[in-house]
mmCIF file of C-alpha atoms and ligand atoms in Angstrom:
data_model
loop_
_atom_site.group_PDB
_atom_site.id
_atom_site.type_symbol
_atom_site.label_atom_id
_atom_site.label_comp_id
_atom_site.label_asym_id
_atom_site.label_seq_id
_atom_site.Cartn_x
_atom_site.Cartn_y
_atom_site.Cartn_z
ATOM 1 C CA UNK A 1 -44.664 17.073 -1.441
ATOM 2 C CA UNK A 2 -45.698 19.826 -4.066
ATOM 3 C CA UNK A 3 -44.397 20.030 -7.546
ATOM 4 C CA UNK A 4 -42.521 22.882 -6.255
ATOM 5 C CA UNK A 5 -40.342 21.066 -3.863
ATOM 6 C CA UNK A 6 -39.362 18.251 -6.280
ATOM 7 C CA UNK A 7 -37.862 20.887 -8.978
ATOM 8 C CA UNK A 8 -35.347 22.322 -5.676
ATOM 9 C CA UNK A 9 -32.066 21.440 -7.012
ATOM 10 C CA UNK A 10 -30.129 19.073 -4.574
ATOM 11 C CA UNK A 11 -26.547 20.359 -3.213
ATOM 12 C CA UNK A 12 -23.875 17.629 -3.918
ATOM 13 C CA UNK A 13 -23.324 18.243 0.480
ATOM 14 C CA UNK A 14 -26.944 16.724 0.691
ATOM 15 C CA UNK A 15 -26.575 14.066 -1.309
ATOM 16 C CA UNK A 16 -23.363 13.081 0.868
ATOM 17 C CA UNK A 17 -25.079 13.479 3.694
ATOM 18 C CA UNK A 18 -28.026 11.055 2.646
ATOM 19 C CA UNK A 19 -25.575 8.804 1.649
ATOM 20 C CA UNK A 20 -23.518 8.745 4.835
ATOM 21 C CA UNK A 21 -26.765 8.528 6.627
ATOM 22 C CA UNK A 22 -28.141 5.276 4.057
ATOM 23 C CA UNK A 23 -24.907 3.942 4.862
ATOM 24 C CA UNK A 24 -25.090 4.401 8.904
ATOM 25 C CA UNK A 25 -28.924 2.715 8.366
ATOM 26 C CA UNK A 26 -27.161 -0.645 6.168
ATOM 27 C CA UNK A 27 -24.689 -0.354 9.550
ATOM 28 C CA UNK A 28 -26.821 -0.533 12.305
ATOM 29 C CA UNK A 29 -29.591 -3.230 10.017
ATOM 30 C CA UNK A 30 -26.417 -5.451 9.208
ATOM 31 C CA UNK A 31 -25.783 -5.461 12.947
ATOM 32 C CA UNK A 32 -29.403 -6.577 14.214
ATOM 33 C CA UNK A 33 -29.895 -8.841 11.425
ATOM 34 C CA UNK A 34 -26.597 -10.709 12.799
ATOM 35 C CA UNK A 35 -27.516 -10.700 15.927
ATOM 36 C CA UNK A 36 -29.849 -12.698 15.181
ATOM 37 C CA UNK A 37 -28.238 -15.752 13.097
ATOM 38 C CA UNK A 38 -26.113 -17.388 16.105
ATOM 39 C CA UNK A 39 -23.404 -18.875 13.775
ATOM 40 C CA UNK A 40 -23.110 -15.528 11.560
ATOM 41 C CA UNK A 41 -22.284 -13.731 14.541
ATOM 42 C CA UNK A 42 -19.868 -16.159 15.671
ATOM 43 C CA UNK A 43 -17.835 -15.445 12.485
ATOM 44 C CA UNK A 44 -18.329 -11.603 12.587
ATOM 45 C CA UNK A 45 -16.700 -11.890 15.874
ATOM 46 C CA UNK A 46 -13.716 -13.886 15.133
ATOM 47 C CA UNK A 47 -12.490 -11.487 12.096
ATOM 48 C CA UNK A 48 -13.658 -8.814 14.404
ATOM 49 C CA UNK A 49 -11.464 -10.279 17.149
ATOM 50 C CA UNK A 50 -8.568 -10.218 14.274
ATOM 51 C CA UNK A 51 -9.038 -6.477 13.932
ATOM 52 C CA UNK A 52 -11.298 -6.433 10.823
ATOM 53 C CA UNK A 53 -13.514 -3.526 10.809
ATOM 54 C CA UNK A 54 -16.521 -4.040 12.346
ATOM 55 C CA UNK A 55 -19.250 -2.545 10.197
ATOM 56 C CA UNK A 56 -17.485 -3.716 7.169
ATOM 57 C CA UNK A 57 -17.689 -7.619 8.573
ATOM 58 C CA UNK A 58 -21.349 -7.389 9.398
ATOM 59 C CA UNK A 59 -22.505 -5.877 6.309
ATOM 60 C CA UNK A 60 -20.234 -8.136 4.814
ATOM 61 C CA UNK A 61 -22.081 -10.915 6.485
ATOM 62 C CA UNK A 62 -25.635 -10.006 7.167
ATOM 63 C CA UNK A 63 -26.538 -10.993 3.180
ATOM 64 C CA UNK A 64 -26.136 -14.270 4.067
ATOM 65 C CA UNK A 65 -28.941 -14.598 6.810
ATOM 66 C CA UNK A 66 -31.092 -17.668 5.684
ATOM 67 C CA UNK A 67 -29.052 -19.048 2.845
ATOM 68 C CA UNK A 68 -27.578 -22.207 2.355
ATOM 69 C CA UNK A 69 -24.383 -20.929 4.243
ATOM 70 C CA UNK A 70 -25.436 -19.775 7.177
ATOM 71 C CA UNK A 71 -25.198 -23.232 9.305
ATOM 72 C CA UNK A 72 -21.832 -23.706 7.768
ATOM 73 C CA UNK A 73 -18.888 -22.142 9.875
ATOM 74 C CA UNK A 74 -16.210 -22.905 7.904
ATOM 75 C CA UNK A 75 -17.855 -21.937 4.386
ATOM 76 C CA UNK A 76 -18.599 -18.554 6.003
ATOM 77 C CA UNK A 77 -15.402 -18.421 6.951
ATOM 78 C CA UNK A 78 -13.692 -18.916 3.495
ATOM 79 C CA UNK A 79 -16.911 -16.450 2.504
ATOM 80 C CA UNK A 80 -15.147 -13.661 3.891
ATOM 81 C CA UNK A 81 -11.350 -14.648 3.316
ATOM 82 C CA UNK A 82 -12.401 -14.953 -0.564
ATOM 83 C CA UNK A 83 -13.662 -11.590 -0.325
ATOM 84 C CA UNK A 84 -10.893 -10.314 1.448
ATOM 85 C CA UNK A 85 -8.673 -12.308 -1.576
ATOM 86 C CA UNK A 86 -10.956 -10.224 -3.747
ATOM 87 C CA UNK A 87 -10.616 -6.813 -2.434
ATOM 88 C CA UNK A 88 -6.866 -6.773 -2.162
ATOM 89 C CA UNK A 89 -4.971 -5.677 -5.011
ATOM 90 C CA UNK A 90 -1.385 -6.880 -5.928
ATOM 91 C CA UNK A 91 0.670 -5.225 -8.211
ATOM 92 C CA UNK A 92 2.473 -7.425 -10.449
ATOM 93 C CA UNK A 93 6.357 -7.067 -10.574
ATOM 94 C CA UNK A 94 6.428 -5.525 -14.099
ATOM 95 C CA UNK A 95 8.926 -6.435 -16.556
ATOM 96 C CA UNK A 96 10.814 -3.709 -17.332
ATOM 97 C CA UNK A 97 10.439 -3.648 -20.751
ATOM 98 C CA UNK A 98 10.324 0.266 -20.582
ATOM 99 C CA UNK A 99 13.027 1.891 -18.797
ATOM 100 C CA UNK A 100 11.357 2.946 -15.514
ATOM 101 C CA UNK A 101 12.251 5.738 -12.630
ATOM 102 C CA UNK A 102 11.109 3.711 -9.483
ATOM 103 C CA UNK A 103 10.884 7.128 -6.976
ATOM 104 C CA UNK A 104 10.533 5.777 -2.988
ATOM 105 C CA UNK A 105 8.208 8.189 -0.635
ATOM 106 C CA UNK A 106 7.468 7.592 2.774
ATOM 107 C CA UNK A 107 7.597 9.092 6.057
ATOM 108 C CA UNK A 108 11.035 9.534 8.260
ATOM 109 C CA UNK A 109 12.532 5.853 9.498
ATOM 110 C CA UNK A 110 10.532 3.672 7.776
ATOM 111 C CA UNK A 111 12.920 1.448 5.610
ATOM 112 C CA UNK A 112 12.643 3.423 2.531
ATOM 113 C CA UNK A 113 16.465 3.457 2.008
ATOM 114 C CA UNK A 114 16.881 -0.387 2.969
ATOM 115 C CA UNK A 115 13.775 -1.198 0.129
ATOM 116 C CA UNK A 116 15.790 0.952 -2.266
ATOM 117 C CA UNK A 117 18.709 -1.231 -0.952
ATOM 118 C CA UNK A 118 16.876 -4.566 -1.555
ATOM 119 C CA UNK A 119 15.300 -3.538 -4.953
ATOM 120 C CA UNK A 120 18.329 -2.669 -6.541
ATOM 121 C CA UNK A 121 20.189 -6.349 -5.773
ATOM 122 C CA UNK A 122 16.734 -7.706 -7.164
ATOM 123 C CA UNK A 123 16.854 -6.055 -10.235
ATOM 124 C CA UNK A 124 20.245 -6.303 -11.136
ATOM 125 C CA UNK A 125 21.080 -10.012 -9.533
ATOM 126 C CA UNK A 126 17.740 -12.167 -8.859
ATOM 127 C CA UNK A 127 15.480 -11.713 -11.652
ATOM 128 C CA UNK A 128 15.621 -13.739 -14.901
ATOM 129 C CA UNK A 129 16.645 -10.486 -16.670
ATOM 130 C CA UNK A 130 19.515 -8.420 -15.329
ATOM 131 C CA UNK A 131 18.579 -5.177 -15.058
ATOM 132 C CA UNK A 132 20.768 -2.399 -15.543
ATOM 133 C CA UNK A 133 20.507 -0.458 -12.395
ATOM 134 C CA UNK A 134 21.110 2.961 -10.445
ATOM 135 C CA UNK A 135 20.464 4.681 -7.497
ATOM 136 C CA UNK A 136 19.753 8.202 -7.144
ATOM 137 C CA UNK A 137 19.566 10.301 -3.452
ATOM 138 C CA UNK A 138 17.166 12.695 -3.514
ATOM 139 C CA UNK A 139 18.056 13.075 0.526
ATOM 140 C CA UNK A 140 19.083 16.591 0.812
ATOM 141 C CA UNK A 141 18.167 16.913 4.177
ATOM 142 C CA UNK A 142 19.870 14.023 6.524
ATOM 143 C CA UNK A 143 22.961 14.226 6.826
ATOM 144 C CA UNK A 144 24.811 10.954 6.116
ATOM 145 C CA UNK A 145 21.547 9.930 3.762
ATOM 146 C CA UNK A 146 24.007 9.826 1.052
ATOM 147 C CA UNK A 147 26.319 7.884 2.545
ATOM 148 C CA UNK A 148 23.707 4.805 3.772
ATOM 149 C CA UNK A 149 22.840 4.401 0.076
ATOM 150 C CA UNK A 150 26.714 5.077 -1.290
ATOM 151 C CA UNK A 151 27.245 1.874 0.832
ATOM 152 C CA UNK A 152 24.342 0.137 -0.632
ATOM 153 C CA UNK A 153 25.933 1.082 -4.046
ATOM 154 C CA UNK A 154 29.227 0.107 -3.228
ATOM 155 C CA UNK A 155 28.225 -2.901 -1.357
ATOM 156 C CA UNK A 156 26.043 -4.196 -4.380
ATOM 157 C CA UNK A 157 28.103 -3.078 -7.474
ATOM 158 C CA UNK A 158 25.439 -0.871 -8.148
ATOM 159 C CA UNK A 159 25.969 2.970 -9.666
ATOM 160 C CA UNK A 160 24.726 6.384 -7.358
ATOM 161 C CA UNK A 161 23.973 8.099 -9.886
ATOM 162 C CA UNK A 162 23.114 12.590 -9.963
ATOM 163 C CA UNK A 163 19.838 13.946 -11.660
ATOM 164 C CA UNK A 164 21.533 15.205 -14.718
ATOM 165 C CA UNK A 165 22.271 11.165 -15.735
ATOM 166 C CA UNK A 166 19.286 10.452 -15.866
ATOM 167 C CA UNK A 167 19.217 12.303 -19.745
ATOM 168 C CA UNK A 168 22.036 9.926 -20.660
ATOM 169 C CA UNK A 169 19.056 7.053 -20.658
ATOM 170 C CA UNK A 170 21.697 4.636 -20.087
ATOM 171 C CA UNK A 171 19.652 2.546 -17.204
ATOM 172 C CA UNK A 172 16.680 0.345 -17.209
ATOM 173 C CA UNK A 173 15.570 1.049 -13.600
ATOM 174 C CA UNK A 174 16.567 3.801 -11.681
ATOM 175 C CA UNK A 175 15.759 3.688 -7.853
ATOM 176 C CA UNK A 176 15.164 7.239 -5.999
ATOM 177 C CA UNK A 177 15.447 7.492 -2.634
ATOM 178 C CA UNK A 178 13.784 10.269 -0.870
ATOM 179 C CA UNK A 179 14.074 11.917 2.592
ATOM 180 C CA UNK A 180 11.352 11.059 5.051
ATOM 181 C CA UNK A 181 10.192 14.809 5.914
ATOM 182 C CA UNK A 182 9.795 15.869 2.152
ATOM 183 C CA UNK A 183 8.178 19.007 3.269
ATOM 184 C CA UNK A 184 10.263 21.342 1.886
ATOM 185 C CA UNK A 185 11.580 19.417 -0.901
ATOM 186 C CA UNK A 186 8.015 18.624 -1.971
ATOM 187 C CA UNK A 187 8.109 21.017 -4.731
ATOM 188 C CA UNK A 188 10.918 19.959 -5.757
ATOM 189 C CA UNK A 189 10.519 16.509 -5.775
ATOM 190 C CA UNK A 190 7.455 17.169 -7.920
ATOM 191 C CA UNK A 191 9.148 19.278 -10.763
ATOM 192 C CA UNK A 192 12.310 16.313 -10.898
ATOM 193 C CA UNK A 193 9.145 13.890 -12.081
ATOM 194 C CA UNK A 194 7.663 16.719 -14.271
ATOM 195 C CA UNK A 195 11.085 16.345 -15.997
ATOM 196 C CA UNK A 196 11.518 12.832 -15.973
ATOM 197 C CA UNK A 197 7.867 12.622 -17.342
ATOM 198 C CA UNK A 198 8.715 15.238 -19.985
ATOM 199 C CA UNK A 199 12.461 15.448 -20.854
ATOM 200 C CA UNK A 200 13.070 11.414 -20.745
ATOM 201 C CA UNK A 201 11.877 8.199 -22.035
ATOM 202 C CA UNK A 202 11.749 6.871 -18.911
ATOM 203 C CA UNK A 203 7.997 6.226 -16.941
ATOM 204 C CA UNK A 204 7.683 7.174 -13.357
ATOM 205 C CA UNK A 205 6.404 4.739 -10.481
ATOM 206 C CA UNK A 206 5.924 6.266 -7.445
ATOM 207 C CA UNK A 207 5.323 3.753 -4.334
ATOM 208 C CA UNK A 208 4.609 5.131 -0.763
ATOM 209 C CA UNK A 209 6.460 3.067 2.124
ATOM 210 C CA UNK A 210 4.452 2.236 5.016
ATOM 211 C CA UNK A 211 5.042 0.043 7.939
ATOM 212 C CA UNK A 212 3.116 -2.749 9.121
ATOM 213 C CA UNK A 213 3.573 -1.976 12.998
ATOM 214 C CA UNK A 214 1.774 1.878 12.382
ATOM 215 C CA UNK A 215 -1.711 2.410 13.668
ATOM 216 C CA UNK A 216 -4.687 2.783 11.498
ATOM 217 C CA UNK A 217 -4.876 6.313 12.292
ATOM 218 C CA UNK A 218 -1.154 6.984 11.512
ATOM 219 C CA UNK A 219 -1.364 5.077 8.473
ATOM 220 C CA UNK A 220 -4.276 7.718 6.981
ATOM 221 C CA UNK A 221 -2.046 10.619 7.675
ATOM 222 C CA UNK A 222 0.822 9.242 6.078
ATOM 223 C CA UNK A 223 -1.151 9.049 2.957
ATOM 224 C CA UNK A 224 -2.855 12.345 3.514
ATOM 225 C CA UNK A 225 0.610 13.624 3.886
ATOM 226 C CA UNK A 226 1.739 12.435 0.579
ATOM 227 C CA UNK A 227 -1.653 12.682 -1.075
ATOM 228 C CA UNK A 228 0.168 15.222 -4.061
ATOM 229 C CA UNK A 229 1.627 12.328 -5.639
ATOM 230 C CA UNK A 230 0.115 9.754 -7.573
ATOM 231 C CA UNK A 231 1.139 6.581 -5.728
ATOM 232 C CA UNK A 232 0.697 3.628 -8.005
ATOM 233 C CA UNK A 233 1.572 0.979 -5.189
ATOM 234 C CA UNK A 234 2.559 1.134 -1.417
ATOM 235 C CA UNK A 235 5.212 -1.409 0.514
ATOM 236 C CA UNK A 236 4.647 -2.382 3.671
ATOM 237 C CA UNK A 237 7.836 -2.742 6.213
ATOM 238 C CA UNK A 238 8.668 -4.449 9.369
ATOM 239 C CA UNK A 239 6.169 -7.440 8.986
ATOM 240 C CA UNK A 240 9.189 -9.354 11.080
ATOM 241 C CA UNK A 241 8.068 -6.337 14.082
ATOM 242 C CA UNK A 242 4.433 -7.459 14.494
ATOM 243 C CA UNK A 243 1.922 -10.117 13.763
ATOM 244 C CA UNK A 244 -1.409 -8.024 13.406
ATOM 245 C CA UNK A 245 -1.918 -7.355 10.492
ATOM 246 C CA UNK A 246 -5.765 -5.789 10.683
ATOM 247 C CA UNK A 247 -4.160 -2.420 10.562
ATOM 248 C CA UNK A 248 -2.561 -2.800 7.236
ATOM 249 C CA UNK A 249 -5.370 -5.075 5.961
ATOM 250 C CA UNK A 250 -8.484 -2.404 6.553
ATOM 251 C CA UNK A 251 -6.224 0.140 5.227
ATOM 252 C CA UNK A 252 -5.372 -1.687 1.826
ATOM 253 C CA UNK A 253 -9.153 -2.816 1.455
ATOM 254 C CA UNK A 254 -10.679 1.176 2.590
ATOM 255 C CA UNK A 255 -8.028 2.456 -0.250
ATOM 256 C CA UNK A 256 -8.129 -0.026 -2.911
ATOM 257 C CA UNK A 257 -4.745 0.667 -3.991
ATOM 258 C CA UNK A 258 -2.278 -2.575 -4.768
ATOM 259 C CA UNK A 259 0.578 -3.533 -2.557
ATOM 260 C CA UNK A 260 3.725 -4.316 -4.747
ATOM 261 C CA UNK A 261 6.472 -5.973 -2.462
ATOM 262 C CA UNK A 262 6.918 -6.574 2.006
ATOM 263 C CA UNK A 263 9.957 -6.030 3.696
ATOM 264 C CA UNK A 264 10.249 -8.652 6.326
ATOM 265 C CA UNK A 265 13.481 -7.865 8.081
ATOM 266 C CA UNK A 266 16.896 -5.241 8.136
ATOM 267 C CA UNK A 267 19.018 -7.762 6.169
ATOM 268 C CA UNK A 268 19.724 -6.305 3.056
ATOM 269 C CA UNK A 269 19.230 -7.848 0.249
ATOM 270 C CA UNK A 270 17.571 -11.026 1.439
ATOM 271 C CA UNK A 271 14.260 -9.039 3.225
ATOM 272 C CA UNK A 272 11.903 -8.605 1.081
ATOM 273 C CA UNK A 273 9.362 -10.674 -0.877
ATOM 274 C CA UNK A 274 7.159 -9.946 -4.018
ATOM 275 C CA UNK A 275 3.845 -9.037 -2.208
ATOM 276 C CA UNK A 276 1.367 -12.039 -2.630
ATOM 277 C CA UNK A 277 -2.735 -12.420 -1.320
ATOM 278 C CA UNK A 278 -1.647 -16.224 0.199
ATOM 279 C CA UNK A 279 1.479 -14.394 1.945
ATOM 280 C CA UNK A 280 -1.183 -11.692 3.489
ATOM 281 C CA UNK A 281 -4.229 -13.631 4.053
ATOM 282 C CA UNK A 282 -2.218 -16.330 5.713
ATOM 283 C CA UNK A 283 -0.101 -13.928 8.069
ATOM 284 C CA UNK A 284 -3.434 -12.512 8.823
ATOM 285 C CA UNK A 285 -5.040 -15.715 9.890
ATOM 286 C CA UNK A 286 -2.642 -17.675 11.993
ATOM 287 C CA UNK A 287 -0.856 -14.474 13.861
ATOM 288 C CA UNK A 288 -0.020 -16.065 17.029
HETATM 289 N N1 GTP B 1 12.720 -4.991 11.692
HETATM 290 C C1 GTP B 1 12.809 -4.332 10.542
HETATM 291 N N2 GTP B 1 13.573 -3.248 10.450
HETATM 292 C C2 GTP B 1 13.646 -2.615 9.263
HETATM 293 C C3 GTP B 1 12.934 -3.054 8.116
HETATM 294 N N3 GTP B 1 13.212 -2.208 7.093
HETATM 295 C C4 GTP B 1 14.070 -1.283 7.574
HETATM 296 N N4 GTP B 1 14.341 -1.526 8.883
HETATM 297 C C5 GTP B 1 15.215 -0.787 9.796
HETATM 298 O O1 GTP B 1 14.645 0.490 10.048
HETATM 299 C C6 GTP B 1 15.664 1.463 10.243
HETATM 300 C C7 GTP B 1 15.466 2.619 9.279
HETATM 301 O O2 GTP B 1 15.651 2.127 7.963
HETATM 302 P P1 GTP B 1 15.998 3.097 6.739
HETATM 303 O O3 GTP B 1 15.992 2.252 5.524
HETATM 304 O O4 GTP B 1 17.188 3.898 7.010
HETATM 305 O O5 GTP B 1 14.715 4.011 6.789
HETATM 306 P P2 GTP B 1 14.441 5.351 5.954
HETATM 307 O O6 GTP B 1 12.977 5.390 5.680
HETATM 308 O O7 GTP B 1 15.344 5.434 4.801
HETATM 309 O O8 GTP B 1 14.816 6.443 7.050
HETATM 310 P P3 GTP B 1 15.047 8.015 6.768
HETATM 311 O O9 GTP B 1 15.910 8.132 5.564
HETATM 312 O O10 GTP B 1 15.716 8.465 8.031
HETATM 313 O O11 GTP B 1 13.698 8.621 6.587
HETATM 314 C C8 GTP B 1 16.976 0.717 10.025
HETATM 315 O O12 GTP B 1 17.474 0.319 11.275
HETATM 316 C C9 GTP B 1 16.574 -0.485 9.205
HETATM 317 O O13 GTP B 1 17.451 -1.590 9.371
HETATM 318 C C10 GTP B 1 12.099 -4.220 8.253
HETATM 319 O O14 GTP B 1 11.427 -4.681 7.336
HETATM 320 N N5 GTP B 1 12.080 -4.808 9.482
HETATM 321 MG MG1 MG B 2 16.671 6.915 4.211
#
């Protein structure tokens, strides 16, 4: 190589491809290097088996070739359960010391107005603090949306509130309900948190709703589709509807984002747990 050649300035579009291309080379060495370690292979295959990704497994694994663990089934096991533990995030169940907007996304028929159900008893009935409590329909487009939650409120003892109270400050948590196809509403959805944000002393959390029974490839395009907001924790639904997990699992591990709470039925309030690693890593291990 001349001088010449090493001063060519290197396009950010070659450096991803020599990184994709590294990456593909750690891929296919993990895989051969396994393939030869009898008992590493054997583990590879039974997380593989449980829907873990592939690649992810081996080079997870391959490391390991001629350590102390590698005769040792069940310590490679827990090797890669601990690193599972380690890669999923949880997001704590914050106190609401602040007074918080909790704003529900998600895509059409997912259990987004049953969570806001469910949250709303939790808040206001089940935690050592009662919280003082609303719920607010941003559903314009479904007809009877309003109604499903108005029952919730009723049902509960909990106020449906409109936009313009949430200036009067007068509630610590204040649940938003969306409609599944935003599309439209997008925009506005995204100016009602500019002016919570600016206008109110209340913070925004934004979670995105997903269910446990989609497909890997469904689950990306939910998120693509809801990529413009800044999702600070996703709920999974319908664990009751399916015991494989991988799905969810690879998905929470490829975007590193925490999981706050799991809704695990259609009763309403009782349905839904805090979101927990032991809950997770357990339903992933003994589905059945
Ligand atoms: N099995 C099961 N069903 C659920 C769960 N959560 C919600 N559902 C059911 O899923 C259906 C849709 O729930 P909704 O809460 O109305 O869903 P949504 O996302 O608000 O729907 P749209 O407003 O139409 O977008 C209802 O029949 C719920 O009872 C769950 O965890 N498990
Ligand atoms: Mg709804």
């Amino acid at each position: 190589m001349t001088q010449e050649n090493d001063n060519i300035p290197v396009t950010i579009e070659e450096i991803q491809a020599l990184r994709a291309e590294i990456s593909l080379m750690h891929e296919s060495l993990a895989h051969d290097v396994i393939g030869h370690a009898p008992l590493l292979q054997k583990v590879a295959d039974l997380f593989v088996a449980k829907g873990l990704d592939k690649a992810w497994v081996e080079k997870l694994l391959a490391p390991l070739v001629g350590s102390s663990f590698e005769n040792d089934e069940m310590l490679l096991v827990a090797y890669v359960l601990e690193e599972l533990d380690i890669l999923l995030k949880i997001k704590d169940e914050t106190n609401v010391l602040d007074k918080k907007v909790h704003i529900v996304v998600g895509a059409t028929g997912i259990g987004k107005t049953s969570l806001i159900g469910k949250l709303g008893a939790r808040y206001a009935y089940f935690l050592n603090i009662p919280y003082k409590v609303a719920y607010l329909n941003f559903d314009r487009q479904k007809v009877g949306a309003v109604e499903q939650l108005a029952h919730y409120a009723d049902a509960m003892n909990i106020p449906l509130i409109v936009e313009e109270d949430l200036f009067g400050e007068e509630y610590d948590v204040i649940l938003i309900d969306t409609a599944g196809s935003i599309g439209k509403n997008l925009s506005e959805l995204e100016s009602l948190i500019d002016i919570i944000q600016r206008d109110t002393a209340y913070s925004v959390e934004i979670s995105l709703v997903l269910s446990a029974t989609s497909k890997a490839r469904d689950l990306e395009r939910i998120v693509d589709g809801f990529k413009s907001f800044a999702i600070d924790s996703f709920v999974f639904t319908k664990l009751d509807e399916t015991y494989d997990l991988a799905d969810m699992i690879n998905f929470l591990i490829e975007h590193n984002k925490p999981i706050s709470y799991l809704s695990t039925g259609q009763v309403i309030p009782e349905d839904l747990i805090v979101a927990s690693k032991e809950y997770l890593l357990n339903q992933f291990m003994n589905e059945e």
